Coordinates of C-alpha atoms in Angstrom, one line a residue:
M1 CA 58.3 -108.1 -84.6
D2 CA 58.4 -105.9 -87.7
N3 CA 59.2 -102.8 -85.6
W4 CA 62.1 -104.7 -83.9
W5 CA 63.8 -105.5 -87.2
T6 CA 63.4 -101.9 -88.4
N7 CA 64.9 -100.6 -85.2
A8 CA 67.8 -103.1 -85.5
I9 CA 68.5 -102.1 -89.1
W10 CA 68.4 -98.4 -88.3
S11 CA 70.7 -98.9 -85.3
L12 CA 73.3 -100.8 -87.2
T13 CA 73.3 -98.8 -90.4
P14 CA 75.4 -95.8 -89.1
T15 CA 77.9 -98.1 -87.5
V16 CA 78.3 -100.1 -90.7
L17 CA 78.6 -97.0 -92.9
I18 CA 81.2 -95.4 -90.7
G19 CA 83.1 -98.7 -90.6
L20 CA 83.1 -98.9 -94.4
F21 CA 84.1 -95.3 -94.7
F22 CA 87.0 -95.8 -92.3
W23 CA 88.1 -98.9 -94.1
M24 CA 88.1 -97.1 -97.5
V25 CA 90.1 -94.2 -96.2
L26 CA 92.6 -96.4 -94.5
R27 CA 93.0 -98.5 -97.7
L28 CA 93.5 -95.4 -99.8
I29 CA 96.1 -94.1 -97.4
L30 CA 98.0 -97.3 -97.4
R31 CA 97.9 -97.7 -101.2
A32 CA 99.1 -94.1 -101.7
D33 CA 102.0 -94.7 -99.3
R34 CA 102.9 -97.9 -101.1
T35 CA 102.9 -96.1 -104.5
E36 CA 104.8 -93.2 -103.1
R37 CA 107.5 -95.5 -101.8
K38 CA 107.8 -97.2 -105.1
V39 CA 108.1 -93.9 -107.0
F40 CA 110.6 -92.6 -104.5
Q41 CA 112.7 -95.8 -104.8
R42 CA 112.7 -95.5 -108.6
V43 CA 113.8 -91.8 -108.4
E44 CA 116.5 -92.6 -105.9
D45 CA 117.8 -95.5 -108.1
E46 CA 117.9 -93.1 -111.1
E47 CA 119.8 -90.5 -109.1
R48 CA 122.2 -93.0 -107.7
A49 CA 122.9 -94.3 -111.2
K50 CA 123.6 -90.7 -112.4
A51 CA 126.0 -90.2 -109.6
G52 CA 127.8 -93.5 -110.3
L53 CA 126.8 -95.1 -107.0
P54 CA 125.6 -98.7 -106.8
V55 CA 121.8 -99.3 -106.7
R56 CA 120.4 -100.3 -103.4
K57 CA 119.3 -104.0 -103.2
D58 CA 117.1 -103.8 -100.0
T59 CA 113.6 -104.1 -101.4

């Protein structure tokens, strides 16, 4: 029985690690995109204010 549990753990470990890595990369990409959109919106609002245009309200 001890050998069965060892084999089960060794079989699942790579799948779990790859899954965690994929989740972390996807989370980092989504957070970076969200931050980039906020910064871009702030810059666009500043540029529109300099040009005398109304600030967009669609957030």
